């Protein structure tokens, strides 16, 4: 795929995928605009755009980008809150022939700056003040054209299939996030493959955009507007509150929803109740393996005709999804490769293994990304020549261990390295370890994924204090505060254990199996906290303490304890919010738990809400 992507002439949005050459999504958007200019294209809580309005808005911003010096193939950073304007910005970047670089506004400043610099972005679409970004970067905002806007604006800039579409940053094992640059042809191939496999319905649907724009799963959600689907952009409260999510699904008539397997237990009651009432929903599940209990439950729902779910698999380096299957009977597995994707299960010498034999999964085809931005050596290591194609194309080494079944499906068997998935996010533990050792009082560190029967999977940090530290070893709170300036929330460990030395194998590597469970060796400040006379007081503090004790698996909770320092995370925060709503009838969002992480502060906030109600 090296030529210009096929345009709309002679094809429409339904027959294009079968033509053998996927149609660029901006061309498909033009088809959708022509077919139904007054149909609703994008909704958020406060705004609605028709396809004609979306076309005009993206054309106006694309003109502004071009006037600001953006050239085809450039990278444009986008850092906006969730809403219709975010969709306009992403499409406008594509319309100008450039690639977007999504940057979550909630990321720490240092990380946001590093991503802008690494991507070489000279223009940024944002609402943030200039002081929050590196000097020399031109800031633009989304301005909607008025009612007199041209109903037939200039068409999108034509691009080649190998032109960059976006750069999404993933965790890096060496301590620095790495940018994966996908292609326009890869995105077109992704949508066409999901259509051909029957995962996308042939007729337009109402699709909820749930994933973070910094997470590659977002691409196959928001980009569906280009094929004529109506996109509902869920805001942060709707994404994190089951009741509000259900209300949004109902009010907008959502038919397709994505989520991670970790999210399902928190939404299941609401979604199963909807399904029992005949409100059909198709779930797109991905980001991490589906637990067997969840698989059986969803398979039973599909068999009863109430709810249907898909299991999607694919690395960021291969444009989101490369395998898909219906969750329908049997045991958890990955589906066969999507049309156009070539999946090879190979041994260490790159020889195919027999069905039923464990091997490493390699992926090839038009969805393979260009590589890592500014990382030629790493790109050469992970994107290798495809010996089975004989045409100079490459395949991506996933690092996933799988076993192919006789029916073409694959069973996931784990990783060959230390990369993990937590709550749908891909994390290199080495990046967290490198960030820990940036603390002047830490000489060595190790991070592992620990499973708790009460609070689920959590990141656990082990560290060795520097011998020459004047003020003594750092506290868990100090380490967490330092990491919060470097890493996004989902990468912050929830437990910190100080060791005299990290255990080593005979080869001199950290012996991860010899690390103690976090409960066995609490840090000094945790021991001190247990001795403090700071018990919760009053009805609200006492109730919150009881909830925290239950969801965090802690015997004692103090009034000045920090929810996140005790092991809390976004999914546990949802459980806290649900319990407070049940007890006090107060509707809160998880963002309010983030704003008031200390028990006493959260209690005061709850009391304020009760008084106002």
Short mmCIF file of N, CA, C and O in Angstrom, two decimals, residues 264-386:
data_model
loop_
_atom_site.label_atom_id
_atom_site.label_comp_id
_atom_site.label_asym_id
_atom_site.label_seq_id
_atom_site.Cartn_x
_atom_site.Cartn_y
_atom_site.Cartn_z
N UNK A 264 -16.01 -4.35 33.47
CA UNK A 264 -17.26 -5.08 33.42
C UNK A 264 -17.88 -5.34 34.80
O UNK A 264 -19.09 -5.10 34.99
N UNK A 265 -17.13 -5.83 35.81
CA UNK A 265 -17.78 -6.11 37.10
C UNK A 265 -18.47 -4.89 37.71
O UNK A 265 -19.45 -5.03 38.44
N UNK A 266 -17.97 -3.69 37.40
CA UNK A 266 -18.56 -2.49 37.97
C UNK A 266 -19.79 -2.03 37.21
O UNK A 266 -20.63 -1.30 37.75
N UNK A 267 -19.91 -2.45 35.95
CA UNK A 267 -21.04 -2.04 35.11
C UNK A 267 -22.07 -3.14 34.93
O UNK A 267 -23.17 -2.88 34.44
N UNK A 268 -21.72 -4.36 35.29
CA UNK A 268 -22.52 -5.53 34.91
C UNK A 268 -23.98 -5.42 35.38
O UNK A 268 -24.90 -5.74 34.62
N UNK A 269 -24.20 -4.99 36.63
CA UNK A 269 -25.58 -4.95 37.13
C UNK A 269 -26.44 -4.01 36.29
O UNK A 269 -27.57 -4.35 35.91
N UNK A 270 -25.90 -2.82 36.01
CA UNK A 270 -26.65 -1.85 35.21
C UNK A 270 -26.87 -2.36 33.79
O UNK A 270 -27.97 -2.26 33.24
N UNK A 271 -25.82 -2.92 33.18
CA UNK A 271 -25.94 -3.35 31.78
C UNK A 271 -26.81 -4.60 31.64
O UNK A 271 -27.55 -4.74 30.67
N UNK A 272 -26.70 -5.51 32.61
CA UNK A 272 -27.54 -6.70 32.55
C UNK A 272 -29.01 -6.35 32.76
O UNK A 272 -29.90 -6.96 32.16
N UNK A 273 -29.27 -5.36 33.62
CA UNK A 273 -30.67 -4.92 33.82
C UNK A 273 -31.22 -4.33 32.53
O UNK A 273 -32.37 -4.58 32.15
N UNK A 274 -30.41 -3.53 31.82
CA UNK A 274 -30.84 -2.97 30.54
C UNK A 274 -31.13 -4.08 29.54
O UNK A 274 -32.12 -4.06 28.82
N UNK A 275 -30.21 -5.08 29.51
CA UNK A 275 -30.37 -6.18 28.55
C UNK A 275 -31.64 -6.96 28.83
O UNK A 275 -32.36 -7.37 27.90
N UNK A 276 -31.94 -7.18 30.11
CA UNK A 276 -33.15 -7.93 30.47
C UNK A 276 -34.41 -7.20 30.05
O UNK A 276 -35.45 -7.82 29.82
N UNK A 277 -34.33 -5.87 29.94
CA UNK A 277 -35.47 -5.07 29.52
C UNK A 277 -35.56 -4.92 28.01
O UNK A 277 -36.40 -4.18 27.50
N UNK A 278 -34.65 -5.59 27.29
CA UNK A 278 -34.71 -5.58 25.84
C UNK A 278 -33.94 -4.48 25.16
O UNK A 278 -34.08 -4.25 23.96
N UNK A 279 -33.13 -3.73 25.93
CA UNK A 279 -32.32 -2.66 25.33
C UNK A 279 -30.99 -3.26 24.86
O UNK A 279 -30.07 -3.44 25.66
N UNK A 280 -30.91 -3.59 23.60
CA UNK A 280 -29.78 -4.32 23.05
C UNK A 280 -28.51 -3.48 23.08
O UNK A 280 -28.55 -2.25 22.93
N UNK A 281 -27.39 -4.15 23.26
CA UNK A 281 -26.10 -3.48 23.30
C UNK A 281 -25.03 -4.45 22.81
O UNK A 281 -25.07 -5.64 23.13
N UNK A 282 -24.12 -3.92 22.01
CA UNK A 282 -22.97 -4.71 21.58
C UNK A 282 -21.74 -4.17 22.29
O UNK A 282 -21.42 -2.98 22.19
N UNK A 283 -21.05 -5.05 23.01
CA UNK A 283 -19.87 -4.65 23.78
C UNK A 283 -18.60 -5.01 23.01
O UNK A 283 -18.46 -6.15 22.53
N UNK A 284 -17.70 -4.06 22.90
CA UNK A 284 -16.39 -4.28 22.30
C UNK A 284 -15.38 -4.33 23.45
O UNK A 284 -15.05 -3.31 24.04
N UNK A 285 -14.91 -5.53 23.77
CA UNK A 285 -14.10 -5.73 24.96
C UNK A 285 -12.65 -5.96 24.54
O UNK A 285 -12.36 -6.78 23.66
N UNK A 286 -11.72 -5.24 25.15
CA UNK A 286 -10.32 -5.41 24.81
C UNK A 286 -9.43 -4.73 25.83
O UNK A 286 -9.88 -4.22 26.85
N UNK A 287 -8.13 -4.75 25.54
CA UNK A 287 -7.17 -4.11 26.42
C UNK A 287 -6.48 -5.04 27.38
O UNK A 287 -5.39 -4.75 27.86
N UNK A 288 -7.09 -6.18 27.67
CA UNK A 288 -6.51 -7.16 28.59
C UNK A 288 -7.29 -8.47 28.45
O UNK A 288 -8.38 -8.49 27.86
N UNK A 289 -6.74 -9.57 28.95
CA UNK A 289 -7.45 -10.85 28.82
C UNK A 289 -8.80 -10.85 29.53
O UNK A 289 -8.96 -10.23 30.58
N UNK A 290 -9.77 -11.53 28.95
CA UNK A 290 -11.10 -11.65 29.55
C UNK A 290 -11.09 -12.80 30.55
O UNK A 290 -10.78 -13.94 30.18
N UNK A 291 -11.40 -12.56 31.83
CA UNK A 291 -11.45 -13.65 32.80
C UNK A 291 -12.50 -14.69 32.41
O UNK A 291 -13.49 -14.38 31.76
N UNK A 292 -12.26 -15.91 32.84
CA UNK A 292 -13.15 -17.01 32.44
C UNK A 292 -14.58 -16.79 32.93
O UNK A 292 -15.55 -17.06 32.20
N UNK A 293 -14.74 -16.26 34.16
CA UNK A 293 -16.09 -16.02 34.68
C UNK A 293 -16.83 -14.98 33.86
O UNK A 293 -18.03 -15.13 33.57
N UNK A 294 -16.14 -13.93 33.47
CA UNK A 294 -16.76 -12.89 32.62
C UNK A 294 -17.13 -13.46 31.27
O UNK A 294 -18.19 -13.17 30.72
N UNK A 295 -16.23 -14.29 30.72
CA UNK A 295 -16.50 -14.92 29.41
C UNK A 295 -17.77 -15.76 29.47
O UNK A 295 -18.64 -15.64 28.60
N UNK A 296 -17.88 -16.59 30.49
CA UNK A 296 -19.06 -17.47 30.60
C UNK A 296 -20.33 -16.64 30.75
O UNK A 296 -21.37 -16.96 30.15
N UNK A 297 -20.27 -15.57 31.55
CA UNK A 297 -21.45 -14.75 31.78
C UNK A 297 -21.90 -14.06 30.49
O UNK A 297 -23.09 -14.07 30.15
N UNK A 298 -20.96 -13.50 29.75
CA UNK A 298 -21.31 -12.81 28.52
C UNK A 298 -21.74 -13.80 27.43
O UNK A 298 -22.63 -13.49 26.62
N UNK A 299 -21.13 -14.98 27.41
CA UNK A 299 -21.55 -16.00 26.45
C UNK A 299 -23.00 -16.42 26.71
O UNK A 299 -23.78 -16.63 25.78
N UNK A 300 -23.36 -16.53 27.98
CA UNK A 300 -24.74 -16.91 28.32
C UNK A 300 -25.72 -15.80 27.91
O UNK A 300 -26.83 -16.09 27.44
N UNK A 301 -25.30 -14.54 28.06
CA UNK A 301 -26.16 -13.44 27.64
C UNK A 301 -26.39 -13.48 26.12
O UNK A 301 -27.50 -13.24 25.65
N UNK A 302 -25.34 -13.78 25.38
CA UNK A 302 -25.49 -13.82 23.92
C UNK A 302 -26.37 -15.00 23.51
O UNK A 302 -27.21 -14.88 22.60
N UNK A 303 -26.19 -16.12 24.17
CA UNK A 303 -27.01 -17.29 23.85
C UNK A 303 -28.48 -17.02 24.12
O UNK A 303 -29.36 -17.53 23.41
N UNK A 304 -28.76 -16.19 25.12
CA UNK A 304 -30.15 -15.86 25.46
C UNK A 304 -30.69 -14.72 24.60
O UNK A 304 -31.87 -14.36 24.72
N UNK A 305 -29.83 -14.16 23.74
CA UNK A 305 -30.28 -13.10 22.85
C UNK A 305 -30.46 -11.75 23.52
O UNK A 305 -31.17 -10.89 23.00
N UNK A 306 -29.81 -11.56 24.68
CA UNK A 306 -30.01 -10.31 25.41
C UNK A 306 -28.88 -9.29 25.17
O UNK A 306 -29.13 -8.09 25.14
N UNK A 307 -27.66 -9.76 25.03
CA UNK A 307 -26.51 -8.88 24.93
C UNK A 307 -25.42 -9.62 24.18
O UNK A 307 -25.24 -10.82 24.37
N UNK A 308 -24.67 -8.92 23.33
CA UNK A 308 -23.59 -9.58 22.60
C UNK A 308 -22.28 -8.85 22.85
O UNK A 308 -22.26 -7.64 23.05
N UNK A 309 -21.20 -9.62 22.87
CA UNK A 309 -19.90 -9.05 23.18
C UNK A 309 -18.83 -9.64 22.28
O UNK A 309 -18.91 -10.80 21.87
N UNK A 310 -17.82 -8.81 22.02
CA UNK A 310 -16.67 -9.21 21.21
C UNK A 310 -15.41 -9.14 22.05
O UNK A 310 -15.28 -8.27 22.93
N UNK A 311 -14.48 -10.04 21.79
CA UNK A 311 -13.16 -9.97 22.40
C UNK A 311 -12.18 -9.52 21.32
O UNK A 311 -12.00 -10.19 20.30
N UNK A 312 -11.58 -8.33 21.53
CA UNK A 312 -10.65 -7.75 20.55
C UNK A 312 -9.23 -7.85 21.08
O UNK A 312 -8.98 -7.65 22.27
N UNK A 313 -8.30 -8.11 20.18
CA UNK A 313 -6.89 -8.18 20.55
C UNK A 313 -6.05 -7.46 19.52
O UNK A 313 -6.32 -7.56 18.31
N UNK A 314 -5.03 -6.75 19.99
CA UNK A 314 -4.08 -6.16 19.06
C UNK A 314 -3.16 -5.20 19.77
O UNK A 314 -3.58 -4.49 20.69
N UNK A 315 -1.90 -5.14 19.39
CA UNK A 315 -0.96 -4.18 19.98
C UNK A 315 -1.06 -2.83 19.30
O UNK A 315 -1.47 -2.72 18.13
N UNK A 316 -0.66 -1.79 19.99
CA UNK A 316 -0.64 -0.44 19.43
C UNK A 316 0.17 -0.41 18.14
O UNK A 316 -0.16 0.32 17.19
N UNK A 317 1.22 -1.21 18.07
CA UNK A 317 2.12 -1.21 16.92
C UNK A 317 1.48 -1.81 15.66
O UNK A 317 2.09 -1.77 14.58
N UNK A 318 0.28 -2.35 15.80
CA UNK A 318 -0.42 -2.91 14.63
C UNK A 318 -1.82 -2.31 14.49
O UNK A 318 -2.77 -2.99 14.09
N UNK A 319 -1.94 -1.04 14.82
CA UNK A 319 -3.16 -0.26 14.60
C UNK A 319 -4.38 -0.89 15.27
O UNK A 319 -5.33 -1.33 14.63
N UNK A 320 -4.28 -0.97 16.57
CA UNK A 320 -5.39 -1.27 17.48
C UNK A 320 -5.76 -2.75 17.54
O UNK A 320 -5.43 -3.43 18.50
N UNK A 321 -6.50 -3.25 16.56
CA UNK A 321 -7.06 -4.61 16.63
C UNK A 321 -6.57 -5.45 15.47
O UNK A 321 -6.65 -5.03 14.31
N UNK A 322 -6.10 -6.65 15.79
CA UNK A 322 -5.64 -7.57 14.74
C UNK A 322 -6.36 -8.91 14.78
O UNK A 322 -6.23 -9.71 13.86
N UNK A 323 -7.11 -9.16 15.85
CA UNK A 323 -7.87 -10.40 15.97
C UNK A 323 -9.15 -10.10 16.73
O UNK A 323 -9.17 -9.23 17.60
N UNK A 324 -10.23 -10.79 16.38
CA UNK A 324 -11.51 -10.54 17.03
C UNK A 324 -12.35 -11.81 16.98
O UNK A 324 -12.27 -12.60 16.03
N UNK A 325 -13.15 -11.99 18.02
CA UNK A 325 -14.06 -13.13 18.06
C UNK A 325 -15.26 -12.78 18.93
O UNK A 325 -15.16 -11.95 19.84
N UNK A 326 -16.39 -13.40 18.64
CA UNK A 326 -17.56 -13.25 19.51
C UNK A 326 -17.31 -14.02 20.79
O UNK A 326 -16.75 -15.11 20.78
N UNK A 327 -17.73 -13.45 21.89
CA UNK A 327 -17.68 -14.17 23.17
C UNK A 327 -18.91 -15.06 23.21
O UNK A 327 -20.02 -14.61 23.50
N UNK A 328 -18.69 -16.31 22.87
CA UNK A 328 -19.82 -17.20 22.61
C UNK A 328 -19.41 -18.64 22.90
O UNK A 328 -18.91 -19.35 22.02
N UNK A 329 -19.60 -19.08 24.14
CA UNK A 329 -19.29 -20.46 24.50
C UNK A 329 -17.81 -20.71 24.62
O UNK A 329 -16.97 -19.87 24.31
N UNK A 330 -17.46 -21.92 25.09
CA UNK A 330 -16.07 -22.30 25.20
C UNK A 330 -15.35 -21.54 26.31
O UNK A 330 -15.96 -21.05 27.27
N UNK A 331 -14.05 -21.44 26.17
CA UNK A 331 -13.21 -20.77 27.16
C UNK A 331 -12.57 -19.53 26.53
O UNK A 331 -12.55 -19.39 25.31
N UNK A 332 -12.04 -18.62 27.35
CA UNK A 332 -11.45 -17.40 26.80
C UNK A 332 -10.37 -17.69 25.76
O UNK A 332 -9.51 -18.55 25.96
N UNK A 333 -10.41 -16.96 24.65
CA UNK A 333 -9.41 -17.11 23.61
C UNK A 333 -9.40 -15.87 22.73
O UNK A 333 -10.31 -15.04 22.79
N UNK A 334 -8.36 -15.75 21.95
CA UNK A 334 -8.26 -14.69 20.96
C UNK A 334 -8.84 -15.20 19.66
O UNK A 334 -8.66 -16.38 19.31
N UNK A 335 -9.49 -14.34 18.94
CA UNK A 335 -10.09 -14.77 17.68
C UNK A 335 -9.04 -14.99 16.61
O UNK A 335 -7.86 -14.67 16.79
N UNK A 336 -9.44 -15.55 15.50
CA UNK A 336 -8.52 -15.63 14.36
C UNK A 336 -8.16 -14.23 13.89
O UNK A 336 -8.83 -13.25 14.22
N UNK A 337 -7.10 -14.12 13.12
CA UNK A 337 -6.66 -12.81 12.63
C UNK A 337 -7.74 -12.18 11.77
O UNK A 337 -8.48 -12.85 11.04
N UNK A 338 -7.85 -10.86 11.86
CA UNK A 338 -8.78 -10.11 11.02
C UNK A 338 -8.37 -10.20 9.56
O UNK A 338 -7.19 -10.43 9.25
N UNK A 339 -9.30 -10.00 8.64
CA UNK A 339 -8.95 -10.00 7.22
C UNK A 339 -7.81 -9.02 6.94
O UNK A 339 -7.83 -7.88 7.41
N UNK A 340 -6.84 -9.47 6.18
CA UNK A 340 -5.70 -8.63 5.84
C UNK A 340 -4.54 -8.75 6.80
O UNK A 340 -3.43 -8.32 6.50
N UNK A 341 -4.78 -9.32 7.99
CA UNK A 341 -3.71 -9.50 8.98
C UNK A 341 -3.15 -10.90 8.85
O UNK A 341 -3.89 -11.88 8.78
N UNK A 342 -1.83 -11.00 8.84
CA UNK A 342 -1.17 -12.30 8.82
C UNK A 342 -0.55 -12.56 10.19
O UNK A 342 0.29 -11.78 10.66
N UNK A 343 -1.01 -13.61 10.85
CA UNK A 343 -0.56 -13.95 12.20
C UNK A 343 0.33 -15.18 12.14
O UNK A 343 -0.10 -16.24 11.68
N UNK A 344 1.58 -15.04 12.58
CA UNK A 344 2.53 -16.15 12.60
C UNK A 344 2.88 -16.50 14.05
O UNK A 344 3.21 -15.61 14.83
N UNK A 345 2.80 -17.77 14.39
CA UNK A 345 3.23 -18.24 15.70
C UNK A 345 4.57 -18.94 15.48
O UNK A 345 4.64 -20.00 14.84
N UNK A 346 5.66 -18.35 16.02
CA UNK A 346 7.01 -18.77 15.67
C UNK A 346 7.82 -19.14 16.90
O UNK A 346 7.55 -18.68 18.02
N UNK A 347 8.85 -19.94 16.66
CA UNK A 347 9.79 -20.25 17.74
C UNK A 347 10.91 -19.21 17.75
O UNK A 347 10.88 -18.23 17.01
N UNK A 348 11.94 -19.43 18.57
CA UNK A 348 13.01 -18.43 18.71
C UNK A 348 13.82 -18.27 17.43
O UNK A 348 14.51 -17.24 17.25
N UNK A 349 13.76 -19.24 16.52
CA UNK A 349 14.47 -19.16 15.25
C UNK A 349 13.56 -18.71 14.11
O UNK A 349 13.90 -18.87 12.93
N UNK A 350 12.41 -18.14 14.47
CA UNK A 350 11.43 -17.63 13.49
C UNK A 350 10.88 -18.74 12.59
O UNK A 350 10.52 -18.49 11.44
N UNK A 351 10.77 -19.94 13.15
CA UNK A 351 10.16 -21.04 12.40
C UNK A 351 8.75 -21.28 12.94
O UNK A 351 8.52 -21.24 14.16
N UNK A 352 7.79 -21.51 12.05
CA UNK A 352 6.42 -21.76 12.51
C UNK A 352 6.34 -22.99 13.39
O UNK A 352 7.03 -24.00 13.14
N UNK A 353 5.54 -22.90 14.45
CA UNK A 353 5.32 -24.05 15.32
C UNK A 353 3.98 -24.68 14.95
O UNK A 353 3.12 -24.05 14.35
N UNK A 354 3.82 -25.92 15.31
CA UNK A 354 2.60 -26.65 15.00
C UNK A 354 1.44 -26.13 15.85
O UNK A 354 1.64 -25.55 16.92
N UNK A 355 0.21 -26.34 15.36
CA UNK A 355 -0.97 -26.00 16.15
C UNK A 355 -0.88 -26.69 17.51
O UNK A 355 -0.47 -27.85 17.60
N UNK A 356 -1.24 -25.95 18.56
CA UNK A 356 -1.21 -26.52 19.90
C UNK A 356 0.12 -26.34 20.61
O UNK A 356 0.24 -26.67 21.79
N UNK A 357 1.13 -25.82 19.90
CA UNK A 357 2.45 -25.63 20.49
C UNK A 357 2.66 -24.15 20.79
O UNK A 357 2.32 -23.28 19.98
N UNK A 358 3.24 -23.85 21.95
CA UNK A 358 3.46 -22.47 22.34
C UNK A 358 4.52 -21.81 21.46
O UNK A 358 5.53 -22.42 21.11
N UNK A 359 4.28 -20.56 21.11
CA UNK A 359 5.24 -19.78 20.36
C UNK A 359 4.97 -18.30 20.56
O UNK A 359 4.02 -17.91 21.25
N UNK A 360 5.79 -17.46 19.95
CA UNK A 360 5.59 -16.02 20.03
C UNK A 360 4.80 -15.56 18.81
O UNK A 360 5.04 -16.02 17.70
N UNK A 361 3.87 -14.63 19.05
CA UNK A 361 3.01 -14.15 17.98
C UNK A 361 3.69 -13.00 17.24
O UNK A 361 4.10 -12.01 17.85
N UNK A 362 3.79 -13.13 15.92
CA UNK A 362 4.25 -12.07 15.03
C UNK A 362 3.10 -11.68 14.11
O UNK A 362 2.35 -12.55 13.66
N UNK A 363 2.97 -10.39 13.83
CA UNK A 363 1.86 -9.90 13.02
C UNK A 363 2.38 -9.14 11.81
O UNK A 363 3.34 -8.37 11.92
N UNK A 364 1.73 -9.34 10.67
CA UNK A 364 2.12 -8.67 9.43
C UNK A 364 0.88 -8.21 8.70
O UNK A 364 -0.24 -8.62 9.01
N UNK A 365 1.09 -7.36 7.71
CA UNK A 365 -0.03 -6.84 6.92
C UNK A 365 -0.06 -5.32 6.94
O UNK A 365 0.80 -4.67 7.54
N UNK A 366 -1.06 -4.73 6.32
CA UNK A 366 -1.10 -3.26 6.16
C UNK A 366 -1.29 -2.50 7.46
O UNK A 366 -1.07 -1.29 7.49
N UNK A 367 -1.69 -3.17 8.54
CA UNK A 367 -1.90 -2.47 9.81
C UNK A 367 -0.61 -2.27 10.60
O UNK A 367 -0.61 -1.57 11.62
N UNK A 368 0.48 -2.88 10.18
CA UNK A 368 1.74 -2.72 10.90
C UNK A 368 2.17 -1.26 10.83
O UNK A 368 2.19 -0.65 9.77
N UNK A 369 2.53 -0.69 11.98
CA UNK A 369 2.87 0.73 12.07
C UNK A 369 4.22 1.02 11.42
O UNK A 369 4.99 0.11 11.09
N UNK A 370 4.51 2.31 11.26
CA UNK A 370 5.78 2.74 10.70
C UNK A 370 6.94 2.43 11.64
O UNK A 370 8.06 2.17 11.21
N UNK A 371 6.69 2.47 12.94
CA UNK A 371 7.73 2.22 13.92
C UNK A 371 7.63 3.20 15.07
O UNK A 371 6.60 3.83 15.29
N UNK A 372 8.73 3.30 15.83
CA UNK A 372 8.78 4.18 16.99
C UNK A 372 9.45 5.50 16.61
O UNK A 372 10.50 5.51 15.97
N UNK A 373 8.86 6.60 17.03
CA UNK A 373 9.39 7.92 16.72
C UNK A 373 10.77 8.09 17.37
O UNK A 373 10.94 7.84 18.58
N UNK A 374 11.75 8.47 16.57
CA UNK A 374 13.11 8.75 17.05
C UNK A 374 13.77 7.55 17.73
O UNK A 374 14.69 7.72 18.52
N UNK A 375 13.32 6.33 17.42
CA UNK A 375 13.91 5.14 18.03
C UNK A 375 14.27 4.13 16.93
O UNK A 375 13.68 3.04 16.85
N UNK A 376 15.22 4.42 16.07
CA UNK A 376 15.52 3.50 14.97
C UNK A 376 16.00 2.13 15.43
O UNK A 376 15.65 1.11 14.83
N UNK A 377 16.79 2.09 16.49
CA UNK A 377 17.30 0.80 16.97
C UNK A 377 16.16 -0.06 17.51
O UNK A 377 16.07 -1.26 17.22
N UNK A 378 15.29 0.55 18.33
CA UNK A 378 14.16 -0.20 18.87
C UNK A 378 13.21 -0.63 17.76
O UNK A 378 12.68 -1.75 17.76
N UNK A 379 13.00 0.25 16.78
CA UNK A 379 12.15 -0.10 15.64
C UNK A 379 12.71 -1.31 14.91
O UNK A 379 11.97 -2.24 14.56
N UNK A 380 14.02 -1.33 14.69
CA UNK A 380 14.64 -2.45 13.98
C UNK A 380 14.53 -3.75 14.77
O UNK A 380 14.47 -4.83 14.18
N UNK A 381 14.50 -3.63 16.09
CA UNK A 381 14.41 -4.82 16.94
C UNK A 381 13.02 -5.43 16.94
O UNK A 381 12.86 -6.66 16.91
N UNK A 382 11.99 -4.56 16.97
CA UNK A 382 10.63 -5.04 17.09
C UNK A 382 9.91 -5.22 15.76
O UNK A 382 9.00 -6.04 15.65
N UNK A 383 10.31 -4.44 14.75
CA UNK A 383 9.71 -4.55 13.42
C UNK A 383 10.74 -5.21 12.52
O UNK A 383 11.71 -4.57 12.09
N UNK A 384 10.54 -6.48 12.25
CA UNK A 384 11.56 -7.26 11.54
C UNK A 384 11.05 -7.68 10.17
O UNK A 384 9.85 -7.68 9.90
N UNK A 385 11.98 -8.01 9.30
CA UNK A 385 11.61 -8.44 7.95
C UNK A 385 10.70 -9.67 8.01
O UNK A 385 10.93 -10.58 8.81
N UNK A 386 9.70 -9.68 7.16
CA UNK A 386 8.76 -10.81 7.10
C UNK A 386 9.31 -11.86 6.15
O UNK A 386 9.26 -11.68 4.92
#
